Each structure stands twice: as C-alpha cells, then as structure tokens.
Short mmCIF file of C-alpha atoms in Angstrom, two decimals:
data_model
loop_
_atom_site.label_atom_id
_atom_site.label_comp_id
_atom_site.label_asym_id
_atom_site.label_seq_id
_atom_site.Cartn_x
_atom_site.Cartn_y
_atom_site.Cartn_z
CA MET A 1 0.00 0.00 0.00
CA LYS A 2 2.82 2.35 0.85
CA ARG A 3 4.41 1.78 -2.55
CA CYS A 4 1.18 2.70 -4.35
CA VAL A 5 0.98 5.95 -2.39
CA VAL A 6 4.54 6.84 -3.37
CA ARG A 7 3.80 6.16 -7.04
CA LYS A 8 0.69 8.36 -7.01
CA MET A 9 2.65 11.24 -5.49
CA MET A 10 5.33 11.09 -8.23
CA PRO A 11 5.20 11.52 -12.00
CA HIS A 12 5.12 8.29 -14.00
CA GLY A 13 8.70 7.19 -14.67
CA SER A 14 10.08 9.52 -12.00
CA LYS A 15 13.60 8.82 -10.72
CA TRP A 16 12.65 9.67 -7.16
CA PRO A 17 11.78 6.11 -6.03
CA GLN A 18 15.36 4.98 -6.60
CA ARG A 19 16.66 8.19 -5.00
CA LEU A 20 14.38 7.55 -2.00
CA ALA A 21 15.50 3.94 -1.63
CA ALA A 22 19.17 4.94 -1.92
CA CYS A 23 18.74 7.75 0.62
CA LEU A 24 17.09 5.45 3.14
CA ALA A 25 19.69 2.74 2.56
CA ALA A 26 22.38 5.35 3.14
CA LEU A 27 20.67 6.40 6.38
CA VAL A 28 22.50 3.54 8.06
CA ALA A 29 25.71 5.36 7.08
CA LEU A 30 24.47 8.24 9.24
CA CYS A 31 25.16 5.87 12.14
CA ASN A 32 28.72 5.45 10.84
CA GLY A 33 29.17 9.22 10.63
CA SER A 34 27.88 9.72 14.15
CA LEU A 35 30.28 7.01 15.33
CA GLU A 36 33.22 8.79 13.65
CA GLY A 37 32.16 12.28 14.75
CA TRP A 38 31.38 11.21 18.34
CA THR A 39 35.04 11.14 19.35
CA SER A 40 35.58 14.86 18.76
CA PRO A 41 33.09 16.13 21.40
CA ALA A 42 33.10 12.97 23.57
CA LEU A 43 36.81 12.45 24.25
CA PRO A 44 37.38 15.89 25.82
CA HIS A 45 34.47 15.13 28.15
CA LEU A 46 35.82 11.69 29.05
CA GLN A 47 39.24 13.20 29.77
CA THR A 48 37.85 15.86 32.11
CA PRO A 49 37.46 14.75 35.79
CA ARG A 50 34.08 15.53 37.31
CA ASN A 51 35.23 15.11 40.93
CA ASP A 52 38.42 14.60 42.96
CA THR A 53 38.03 10.83 43.29
CA GLU A 54 37.25 10.04 39.65
CA GLY A 55 40.09 9.14 37.33
CA ILE A 56 40.35 10.43 33.81
CA ILE A 57 40.99 8.64 30.54
CA SER A 58 44.59 8.98 29.35
CA ASP A 59 45.62 10.04 25.86
CA ASP A 60 46.59 6.45 25.00
CA GLU A 61 43.23 5.12 26.24
CA ALA A 62 41.43 7.83 24.29
CA SER A 63 43.38 6.79 21.20
CA TRP A 64 42.15 3.22 21.65
CA ILE A 65 38.56 4.43 22.03
CA GLY A 66 38.93 6.26 18.74
CA SER A 67 40.67 3.44 16.87
CA LEU A 68 38.69 0.39 18.06
CA ALA A 69 35.75 1.29 15.82
CA PRO A 70 37.81 1.05 12.58
CA LEU A 71 39.43 -2.12 13.95
CA GLY A 72 35.96 -3.62 14.43
CA ALA A 73 35.03 -2.43 10.93
CA LEU A 74 37.85 -4.52 9.50
CA PHE A 75 36.33 -7.70 10.94
CA GLY A 76 32.78 -6.63 10.12
CA ALA A 77 33.59 -6.06 6.46
CA LEU A 78 35.22 -9.42 5.73
CA PRO A 79 32.11 -11.68 5.77
CA SER A 80 29.63 -9.03 4.62
CA GLY A 81 29.94 -9.53 0.88
CA TYR A 82 29.28 -13.26 1.25
CA LEU A 83 26.37 -12.73 3.66
CA ALA A 84 24.79 -10.06 1.42
CA GLY A 85 24.97 -12.49 -1.48
CA ARG A 86 23.41 -15.28 0.56
CA PHE A 87 20.67 -13.49 2.52
CA GLY A 88 20.07 -10.28 0.56
CA ARG A 89 21.17 -6.68 0.84
CA ARG A 90 17.96 -5.32 2.37
CA PHE A 91 17.58 -8.09 4.96
CA LEU A 92 21.17 -7.79 6.18
CA LEU A 93 21.02 -4.00 6.47
CA LEU A 94 17.84 -4.25 8.55
CA LEU A 95 19.39 -6.96 10.73
CA LEU A 96 22.32 -4.67 11.55
CA THR A 97 20.01 -2.31 13.45
CA VAL A 98 20.24 -4.77 16.38
CA PRO A 99 24.00 -4.48 17.06
CA LEU A 100 23.87 -0.77 16.18
CA SER A 101 21.29 -0.14 18.90
CA LEU A 102 23.11 -2.45 21.33
CA GLY A 103 26.39 -0.59 20.82
CA TRP A 104 24.95 2.84 21.56
CA ILE A 105 22.97 1.58 24.57
CA THR A 106 26.24 0.17 25.95
CA ILE A 107 27.95 3.55 25.53
CA ILE A 108 25.05 5.26 27.31
CA LEU A 109 25.40 2.87 30.27
CA ALA A 110 29.21 2.78 30.25
CA GLY A 111 29.99 6.12 31.89
CA GLN A 112 33.81 6.14 32.03
CA SER A 113 34.17 2.37 32.13
CA LEU A 114 36.93 1.60 29.65
CA ALA A 115 35.89 -2.04 29.24
CA LEU A 116 32.34 -1.10 28.21
CA LEU A 117 33.49 1.77 26.01
CA TYR A 118 35.99 -0.46 24.22
CA THR A 119 33.35 -3.19 23.76
CA ALA A 120 30.72 -0.79 22.46
CA ARG A 121 33.06 0.92 20.02
CA PHE A 122 34.19 -2.47 18.67
CA ILE A 123 30.58 -3.67 18.21
CA LEU A 124 29.64 -0.45 16.44
CA GLY A 125 32.77 -0.82 14.34
CA LEU A 126 31.65 -4.30 13.23
CA THR A 127 28.39 -2.84 11.92
CA MET A 128 30.25 0.07 10.31
CA GLY A 129 32.40 -2.32 8.33
CA ALA A 130 29.38 -4.36 7.23
CA THR A 131 27.29 -1.38 6.15
CA THR A 132 30.12 0.15 4.11
CA VAL A 133 30.22 -3.08 2.09
CA ILE A 134 26.47 -3.61 1.67
CA THR A 135 25.18 -0.06 1.14
CA PRO A 136 27.28 0.70 -1.98
CA ILE A 137 26.25 -2.65 -3.47
CA TYR A 138 22.56 -1.98 -2.85
CA ASN A 139 22.67 1.59 -4.18
CA GLU A 140 24.59 0.58 -7.30
CA GLU A 141 22.18 -2.28 -8.05
CA ILE A 142 19.02 -0.17 -7.83
CA ALA A 143 20.41 2.73 -9.91
CA GLU A 144 20.03 3.49 -13.59
CA ILE A 145 23.36 4.00 -15.36
CA ASN A 146 22.93 7.79 -15.52
CA LEU A 147 22.19 7.95 -11.77
CA ARG A 148 24.86 5.53 -10.56
CA GLY A 149 27.32 8.24 -9.55
CA GLU A 150 24.73 10.35 -7.75
CA LEU A 151 23.28 7.46 -5.79
CA GLY A 152 26.79 6.20 -5.10
CA THR A 153 27.65 9.42 -3.23
CA TYR A 154 24.68 9.09 -0.86
CA MET A 155 26.56 6.87 1.57
CA ASP A 156 29.44 9.31 1.93
CA LEU A 157 26.97 12.20 2.16
CA SER A 158 25.18 10.42 5.02
CA ILE A 159 28.49 9.83 6.79
CA THR A 160 29.31 13.54 6.59
CA ILE A 161 25.84 14.46 7.88
CA GLY A 162 26.34 12.05 10.77
CA ILE A 163 29.68 13.66 11.60
CA LEU A 164 28.13 17.14 11.46
CA TYR A 165 25.24 15.91 13.61
CA MET A 166 27.66 14.87 16.34
CA TYR A 167 29.67 18.10 16.04
CA ALA A 168 26.53 20.23 16.35
CA VAL A 169 24.89 18.22 19.11
CA GLY A 170 28.15 17.91 21.03
CA ALA A 171 28.54 21.69 21.12
CA PHE A 172 25.21 22.24 22.88
CA VAL A 173 24.12 19.20 24.89
CA PRO A 174 25.62 17.19 27.79
CA TYR A 175 27.58 14.02 27.04
CA ILE A 176 24.76 11.64 27.96
CA TRP A 177 22.36 13.33 25.53
CA LEU A 178 25.03 13.21 22.84
CA CYS A 179 24.97 9.40 23.15
CA ILE A 180 21.17 9.16 23.39
CA LEU A 181 20.66 11.25 20.26
CA ALA A 182 23.15 9.01 18.41
CA ALA A 183 21.21 5.92 19.52
CA ILE A 184 18.02 7.21 17.87
CA ILE A 185 19.44 6.93 14.33
CA PRO A 186 19.46 3.10 14.01
CA VAL A 187 15.82 3.01 15.10
CA LEU A 188 14.89 5.64 12.53
CA PHE A 189 16.75 3.68 9.84
CA GLY A 190 15.01 0.42 10.66
CA ILE A 191 11.53 1.99 10.60
CA THR A 192 12.00 3.77 7.26
CA PHE A 193 14.11 1.32 5.26
CA PHE A 194 11.75 -1.55 6.11
CA TRP A 195 9.41 -0.31 3.34
CA MET A 196 12.04 -0.30 0.60
CA PRO A 197 12.39 -3.13 -1.97
CA GLU A 198 15.17 -5.68 -2.23
CA SER A 199 17.79 -5.21 -4.95
CA PRO A 200 16.46 -6.56 -8.28
CA VAL A 201 19.95 -7.83 -9.11
CA TYR A 202 20.00 -9.98 -5.96
CA LEU A 203 16.46 -11.26 -6.58
CA LEU A 204 17.28 -12.17 -10.17
CA SER A 205 20.48 -13.92 -9.08
CA LYS A 206 18.34 -16.15 -6.86
CA GLY A 207 15.89 -16.95 -9.65
CA ARG A 208 13.11 -14.84 -8.10
CA LYS A 209 12.14 -13.22 -11.40
CA ILE A 210 8.63 -12.06 -10.46
CA GLU A 211 9.91 -10.33 -7.31
CA ALA A 212 12.78 -8.79 -9.28
CA GLU A 213 10.30 -7.43 -11.83
CA LYS A 214 8.11 -5.94 -9.09
CA SER A 215 11.15 -4.39 -7.39
CA LEU A 216 12.41 -2.82 -10.62
CA CYS A 217 8.92 -1.58 -11.54
CA TRP A 218 8.69 0.21 -8.21
CA LEU A 219 12.21 1.64 -8.47
CA ARG A 220 11.55 2.92 -12.01
CA ASN A 221 8.02 4.05 -11.06
CA VAL A 222 6.42 1.93 -13.77
CA ASP A 223 3.04 0.22 -13.34
CA ILE A 224 3.35 -3.48 -12.63
CA TYR A 225 0.84 -4.16 -15.43
CA ASN A 226 2.90 -2.19 -17.93
CA THR A 227 6.30 -3.82 -17.49
CA HIS A 228 7.57 -3.61 -21.06
CA GLN A 229 9.55 -0.51 -20.00
CA VAL A 230 11.69 -2.54 -17.59
CA LEU A 231 11.96 -5.82 -19.48
CA GLU A 232 14.99 -4.62 -21.43
CA GLU A 233 16.75 -3.62 -18.23
CA LEU A 234 15.88 -6.96 -16.59
CA ASN A 235 17.27 -8.78 -19.62
CA GLY A 236 20.47 -6.73 -19.36
CA ILE A 237 20.82 -7.65 -15.68
CA GLN A 238 20.21 -11.30 -16.52
CA LYS A 239 22.91 -11.19 -19.21
CA SER A 240 25.42 -9.66 -16.82
CA LEU A 241 24.65 -12.42 -14.31
CA GLU A 242 25.14 -15.13 -16.93
CA ILE A 243 28.50 -13.92 -18.27
CA VAL A 244 30.87 -16.89 -18.41
CA LEU A 245 34.44 -16.05 -19.35
CA PRO A 246 36.13 -18.51 -21.69
CA SER A 247 39.25 -19.39 -19.71
CA GLU A 248 40.46 -19.36 -16.15
CA SER A 249 43.32 -16.93 -16.89
CA VAL A 250 40.97 -14.16 -18.01
CA PRO A 251 38.85 -13.90 -14.88
CA LYS A 252 41.97 -14.02 -12.71
CA SER A 253 43.62 -11.18 -14.62
CA SER A 254 40.38 -9.20 -14.56
CA LEU A 255 40.03 -9.71 -10.82
CA PHE A 256 43.62 -8.67 -10.19
CA ARG A 257 43.14 -5.55 -12.32
CA ILE A 258 39.96 -4.64 -10.40
CA LEU A 259 41.69 -5.17 -7.06
CA GLU A 260 44.70 -3.12 -8.20
CA VAL A 261 42.53 -0.10 -8.99
CA VAL A 262 40.16 -0.44 -6.03
CA PHE A 263 42.93 -1.08 -3.49
CA GLY A 264 44.87 1.89 -4.84
CA LEU A 265 41.85 4.16 -4.43
CA MET A 266 41.24 2.96 -0.87
CA ILE A 267 44.91 3.37 0.08
CA PHE A 268 45.17 6.92 -1.20
CA GLN A 269 41.77 7.80 0.27
CA GLN A 270 42.83 6.93 3.79
CA LEU A 271 46.47 8.00 3.58
CA SER A 272 45.25 11.46 2.57
CA GLY A 273 44.77 11.92 6.34
CA ILE A 274 41.01 12.48 6.35
CA ASN A 275 40.16 10.44 9.45
CA ALA A 276 43.03 11.95 11.39
CA VAL A 277 41.53 15.36 10.60
CA ILE A 278 38.00 14.28 11.59
CA PHE A 279 38.98 12.51 14.82
CA TYR A 280 41.33 15.26 16.02
CA THR A 281 39.87 18.46 14.58
CA VAL A 282 39.49 20.12 17.98
CA ASP A 283 43.08 19.28 18.95
CA ILE A 284 44.40 20.59 15.61
CA PHE A 285 42.76 23.96 16.14
CA LYS A 286 43.96 24.17 19.73
CA ALA A 287 47.51 23.51 18.55
CA SER A 288 47.23 26.17 15.83
CA LYS A 289 46.18 28.82 18.43
CA SER A 290 43.43 30.05 16.14
CA THR A 291 41.35 32.94 17.48
CA LEU A 292 38.17 31.03 16.67
CA SER A 293 36.80 28.53 19.18
CA PRO A 294 38.03 25.03 18.25
CA TYR A 295 34.48 23.71 18.59
CA LEU A 296 33.10 26.44 16.31
CA SER A 297 35.84 25.74 13.79
CA THR A 298 34.98 22.03 13.92
CA LEU A 299 31.30 22.81 13.31
CA ILE A 300 32.20 24.97 10.31
CA ILE A 301 34.25 22.12 8.84
CA GLY A 302 31.34 19.71 9.34
CA ILE A 303 28.95 22.02 7.48
CA VAL A 304 31.43 22.54 4.64
CA GLN A 305 31.89 18.76 4.31
CA VAL A 306 28.15 18.14 3.98
CA LEU A 307 27.67 20.90 1.40
CA ALA A 308 30.68 19.78 -0.65
CA THR A 309 29.52 16.15 -0.71
CA TYR A 310 26.02 17.22 -1.74
CA ILE A 311 27.45 19.28 -4.61
CA ALA A 312 29.54 16.28 -5.65
CA ALA A 313 26.36 14.18 -5.82
CA LEU A 314 24.79 16.69 -8.23
CA PHE A 315 27.73 16.73 -10.64
CA MET A 316 29.17 13.21 -10.30
CA ASP A 317 27.41 11.89 -13.42
CA HIS A 318 28.26 14.99 -15.49
CA ILE A 319 31.97 15.59 -14.84
CA GLY A 320 33.32 12.07 -14.49
CA ARG A 321 35.21 10.16 -11.83
CA ARG A 322 38.83 10.60 -12.95
CA VAL A 323 38.71 14.40 -13.27
CA LEU A 324 37.20 14.77 -9.80
CA LEU A 325 39.76 12.38 -8.28
CA ILE A 326 42.71 14.24 -9.81
CA LEU A 327 41.41 17.67 -8.75
CA SER A 328 40.67 16.29 -5.29
CA ASP A 329 44.24 15.09 -4.77
CA ILE A 330 45.81 18.29 -6.13
CA PHE A 331 43.90 20.53 -3.74
CA MET A 332 44.42 18.19 -0.77
CA ALA A 333 48.17 18.27 -1.42
CA VAL A 334 48.13 22.10 -1.49
CA CYS A 335 46.22 22.21 1.82
CA HIS A 336 48.66 19.85 3.54
CA LEU A 337 51.53 21.98 2.24
CA ALA A 338 49.90 25.12 3.69
CA LEU A 339 49.48 23.41 7.09
CA ALA A 340 53.07 22.13 7.01
CA MET A 341 54.40 25.63 6.32
CA TYR A 342 52.18 27.17 9.02
CA PHE A 343 53.34 24.77 11.71
CA TYR A 344 56.97 25.00 10.53
CA PHE A 345 57.08 28.78 10.97
CA SER A 346 55.17 28.45 14.24
CA ALA A 347 57.84 26.06 15.55
CA GLN A 348 60.50 28.60 14.52
CA GLY A 349 58.90 31.15 16.84
CA SER A 350 57.49 33.40 14.10
CA ASP A 351 54.60 35.68 15.00
CA LEU A 352 51.62 34.14 13.17
CA SER A 353 48.86 36.06 14.91
CA SER A 354 47.81 37.62 11.61
CA TRP A 355 47.90 34.16 9.96
CA SER A 356 45.77 32.28 12.47
CA TRP A 357 43.08 31.86 9.80
CA VAL A 358 45.33 29.53 7.77
CA PRO A 359 44.42 26.25 9.58
CA LEU A 360 40.68 26.95 9.27
CA VAL A 361 40.89 27.83 5.57
CA ALA A 362 43.30 24.97 4.77
CA LEU A 363 41.19 22.37 6.53
CA ASN A 364 37.97 23.64 4.94
CA VAL A 365 39.48 23.55 1.46
CA PHE A 366 40.91 20.10 2.27
CA ILE A 367 37.43 18.87 3.31
CA ILE A 368 35.88 20.30 0.12
CA ALA A 369 38.55 18.68 -2.06
CA TYR A 370 38.18 15.34 -0.29
CA SER A 371 34.37 15.42 -0.39
CA VAL A 372 34.09 16.02 -4.14
CA GLY A 373 36.56 13.30 -5.07
CA PHE A 374 38.36 10.85 -2.84
CA GLY A 375 35.58 10.85 -0.26
CA PRO A 376 32.66 9.30 -2.17
CA ILE A 377 34.18 7.95 -5.39
CA PRO A 378 36.24 4.97 -4.12
CA TRP A 379 33.19 3.57 -2.29
CA PHE A 380 31.01 3.25 -5.36
CA MET A 381 33.78 2.64 -7.89
CA MET A 382 34.66 -0.58 -6.07
CA VAL A 383 31.18 -1.82 -7.06
CA GLU A 384 31.15 -0.21 -10.52
CA LEU A 385 34.43 -1.85 -11.48
CA SER A 386 33.44 -5.31 -10.26
CA THR A 387 31.50 -7.98 -12.09
CA ASN A 388 28.26 -9.05 -10.40
CA GLU A 389 29.82 -12.32 -9.26
CA ALA A 390 32.94 -10.62 -7.85
CA LYS A 391 31.44 -7.51 -6.21
CA GLY A 392 30.88 -9.19 -2.84
CA LEU A 393 34.48 -10.41 -2.62
CA VAL A 394 36.01 -7.20 -3.99
CA SER A 395 33.89 -4.99 -1.71
CA ALA A 396 34.71 -7.06 1.39
CA LEU A 397 38.45 -7.02 0.70
CA ALA A 398 38.51 -3.33 -0.26
CA VAL A 399 36.49 -2.19 2.76
CA SER A 400 38.60 -4.36 5.08
CA LEU A 401 41.73 -2.71 3.68
CA ASN A 402 40.11 0.70 4.08
CA TRP A 403 39.26 0.22 7.74
CA THR A 404 42.66 -1.33 8.44
CA LEU A 405 44.18 1.89 7.15
CA VAL A 406 41.73 3.97 9.22
CA PHE A 407 42.88 2.09 12.32
CA ILE A 408 46.56 2.57 11.47
CA VAL A 409 46.17 6.27 10.59
CA THR A 410 44.15 6.95 13.74
CA LYS A 411 46.80 5.32 15.93
CA VAL A 412 49.85 6.62 14.06
CA PHE A 413 48.72 10.22 13.47
CA THR A 414 49.14 11.30 17.10
CA LEU A 415 52.48 9.44 17.26
CA MET A 416 53.69 11.25 14.14
CA LEU A 417 52.62 14.60 15.59
CA SER A 418 54.51 13.97 18.83
CA LYS A 419 57.64 12.36 17.33
CA LEU A 420 58.02 14.18 14.01
CA GLY A 421 56.06 17.37 14.63
CA PRO A 422 53.06 18.86 12.77
CA ALA A 423 55.11 20.36 9.92
CA GLU A 424 56.76 17.06 8.99
CA THR A 425 53.49 15.14 9.42
CA TYR A 426 51.53 17.37 7.05
CA GLY A 427 54.48 17.45 4.66
CA ALA A 428 54.38 13.64 4.46
CA LEU A 429 50.63 13.72 3.79
CA CYS A 430 51.24 16.24 0.99
CA VAL A 431 53.66 13.82 -0.71
CA ILE A 432 51.12 10.99 -0.42
CA CYS A 433 48.42 13.10 -2.11
CA VAL A 434 50.79 13.90 -4.99
CA ALA A 435 51.46 10.17 -5.41
CA GLY A 436 47.71 9.55 -5.42
CA CYS A 437 47.27 12.02 -8.26
CA VAL A 438 49.87 10.14 -10.31
CA PHE A 439 48.12 6.82 -9.58
CA VAL A 440 44.72 8.09 -10.76
CA THR A 441 46.21 9.61 -13.91
CA PHE A 442 47.82 6.37 -15.08
CA CYS A 443 45.82 3.56 -13.48
CA VAL A 444 42.15 4.48 -12.91
CA PRO A 445 39.68 4.10 -15.83
CA GLU A 446 36.62 6.31 -16.34
CA THR A 447 33.34 4.50 -15.53
CA ARG A 448 30.82 7.30 -16.04
CA GLY A 449 27.95 6.22 -18.29
CA LYS A 450 29.42 2.78 -18.99
CA THR A 451 27.67 -0.57 -18.65
CA LYS A 452 29.23 -3.46 -16.73
CA GLU A 453 30.37 -5.06 -19.98
CA GLU A 454 31.97 -1.83 -21.23
CA ILE A 455 33.79 -1.31 -17.92
CA GLN A 456 35.17 -4.85 -18.00
CA ASN A 457 36.37 -4.32 -21.59
CA VAL A 458 38.20 -1.15 -20.55
CA LEU A 459 39.84 -2.96 -17.62
CA GLN A 460 40.89 -5.87 -19.81
CA LYS A 461 42.41 -3.54 -22.43
CA SER A 462 44.35 -1.60 -19.81
CA HIS A 463 45.58 -4.89 -18.33
CA ASN A 464 46.77 -6.01 -21.78
CA VAL A 465 48.57 -2.68 -22.27
CA GLN A 466 50.32 -3.07 -18.91
CA GLN A 467 51.44 -6.59 -19.82
CA ALA A 468 52.72 -5.39 -23.21
CA THR A 469 54.81 -2.64 -21.60
#
C-alpha cells in the first residue's frame, strides 16, 4: 500500500523512487558518521574529571577508544559480501540495526568504564564495516546508469551528515544526551528502510524473477501491469549475471586488475589523512592557536563537508570520476603543504597572529577537495568496477583494507605529531596526495555512463597494455 501511495505522489517514470531507496539505505551510514564524529566532542568530556576521586581517561586510552571502531570495521567487512549475497542486501542491512542499537545503549550505560566503552566501540565498528560493504552494493544495483554516480555518493553524504550531527549536538548538549541522540538513528533507519524493496539484481540472481520485476517496476516508477519498460533492463541484468568467461586466466587477470585499482583508491583515500583530521579536529585547532573557538571551527568544517559532498552528488554523473579524483588530490596536497608551512614557521617562533586563519581555511578547502573526489568515489567505484559475481568479494576485501588503514592512521597520526612534529606530518601527507594524483592519472579508468560489460572491456584492455609494456 505504501508503494502505491509513493507512485501516485510522483510523475510516472520519476527517478525519485530509486533516490528515496538509496537515501534510506544510506541512512545507516548516518550511524557510521555519528560514530566517527562522536570522538571529537566525547573524548574531551571523558578526559575531564568531574570530581576529585574520579580518574580520567589517558591520551593512550582515548586513542584506543577512537581506533577500536575502525578495527571492528575490519572484521565486520570481511564476511559481509558473502552474507549479502546469501541473505540479501535489504535483509542484512535491517538486521544490523540490532548491534547498532546495542552498541549505543552500551555507551550510554558505560559512563567512564573503559571495558564497556571499548566493547561498544568495537561492536559499532563491526556494523560500520558491514554497512560500508552492503550499502554501496545496494545503491549501485538499484540505480540506472545515468544515476549511478549520484546514488553512489549518498553513503558518503550520510556519513558527513552524521559527523556534522555529532559536532553540532556535542557543542550544545551534555555528554549523555550526545549518546542518546546518536542511539536514535538506528531506530529511525530500521523503521523507514523496512518499506524499501530488495535489490532486483540480488532477486534475479536467486531466480526470483517475479519479485525482481516488481522491485524494478517500483524503483523505475512503472506500473506493474505495464512492465515492457523494464523488461529490457531486466534482460540486461540477466545477461550480466550469466556472463561466463572462456578461460580461467581471463577472470583471474580481470580480478587482479579490479583489485589493483580499487585497493589503490582505498589506500590513497585513507592515507590522505582524512580520518586523522575528523577525529582530532578540535586538537588541531587548539595547537594552531586560532582565534576562533576550536568547537566552532569544527562545526564549520562539518557544514562545509556536507555541502561539498552534496554538490559532488549533483555533478558526479556529469563531470566524471577521474577528473574529480585528480582535482581532489591536487587541492588536498596544497592544503597539507599550507598546514606544514604554518606549523613550521610556528615552531620557529614566528609571529603568526595575523595568519591564524590559515588552519581553518586549509582544513575547509581540504574537506571540500576530499568530499568532491576521494571521499565518495572509491566507495562506489569498487562496485562499478566489479562484475556481479565478484562484487561481494572485492567490496569485502577493499572495505577491510580501508578500515585497516583507518585504524593505522588513527593510531599513528598522534604518534607522528609527537615524534616528528606537525610540519613534517603534514608534509608527508602532501607527498602521499601527490602520489595519489599520479596513480589516478595512469591507473584508474573512467566509468561514467558505462555498462558493466563496457567497464570490463576497458579494464581488460588496460591490463593487456600493462602486460605489453
């Protein structure tokens, strides 16, 4: 009944059903964003004693609180591709609301108990890893070719909104309410996403053709009794599911080529330093001695990140993936260079009172550059580049690598700052971004507007060229 109401409210053939389904699927990523953003307002509270007898959490313990979520995500991602292929994308996403709710309830009850905080962050990390595998697969499978990029950015957009949500709430409410308001999101996701259809690709792969047809009719806003408009698309999906490559060497080389590109994107995404910036934004601004409140500066960065990711969603299918990735890395490198120079001259004792705006501007430009390129694109390109049979494996491996790097960067960033200094740390990140730009230029194919078959042909040709050289 709900689906009929939606259809009546929208023009026949409207693209909004698939946008709605993708938005609601990406709502679970709002939980991931709130988990990432929670550390910025929560850790200062946990490290502030409320009475003379109560101990405080040390910097090392706070680092573990921050990094246990990405560690859990590593383990959560590994089986998720297989489970999504076995039980369905929609079912598994809905099932994850249980550990999501459990994790936040544990944080609410934990107080300053390290054991409970560690446990809760690890549980929430498990769900974060799983959702970052399943959500891109679901959104890619429900999207038309000319909407694939837009819908693919919805997960990253939801993550940025979740981060901003925690920044904003953390600036105005007590710690306990910060946790309670985060715990509401999984409930909201479960209630709304329950009404969305299963992926037609998954249904067709299980031989459930009638259900797949109904799902695609709803997503394309076509009457179930007038299905000729979706039959061609269903036939295309069926063909892509039935592709059998002629020899064992070809699929292996194709898989290796896919993993090479996807792993490279994930590596340069995380080594750009984004999560170090998000987790330690307040500390960065305190160290820079900016005249603006660190919490206000953090809130500004959160707003900029949401707006930049939304703009990226609007233009993703018009500009192309490679151009946005290259521009993203160039501007991120410039921002890291600006921060390196600022902290270098600060360490030399130079008077930088008239330059205190540099960290805020540099970090905002960095967030914009990341959000229009290396933020959203690797997540949905890992699905775009993969064949239907390989997307579960590729996504699980790529996301596991991603969260492994998040864990390492989160733990190592503070060590680099203390041992090397801010100038050297941001200088190293600048070099990494330059290397990422070179990688995209020579190794990453354009996928905008291409079918699965066309993308695989491009990958195979580039693999042949590499072998020839």
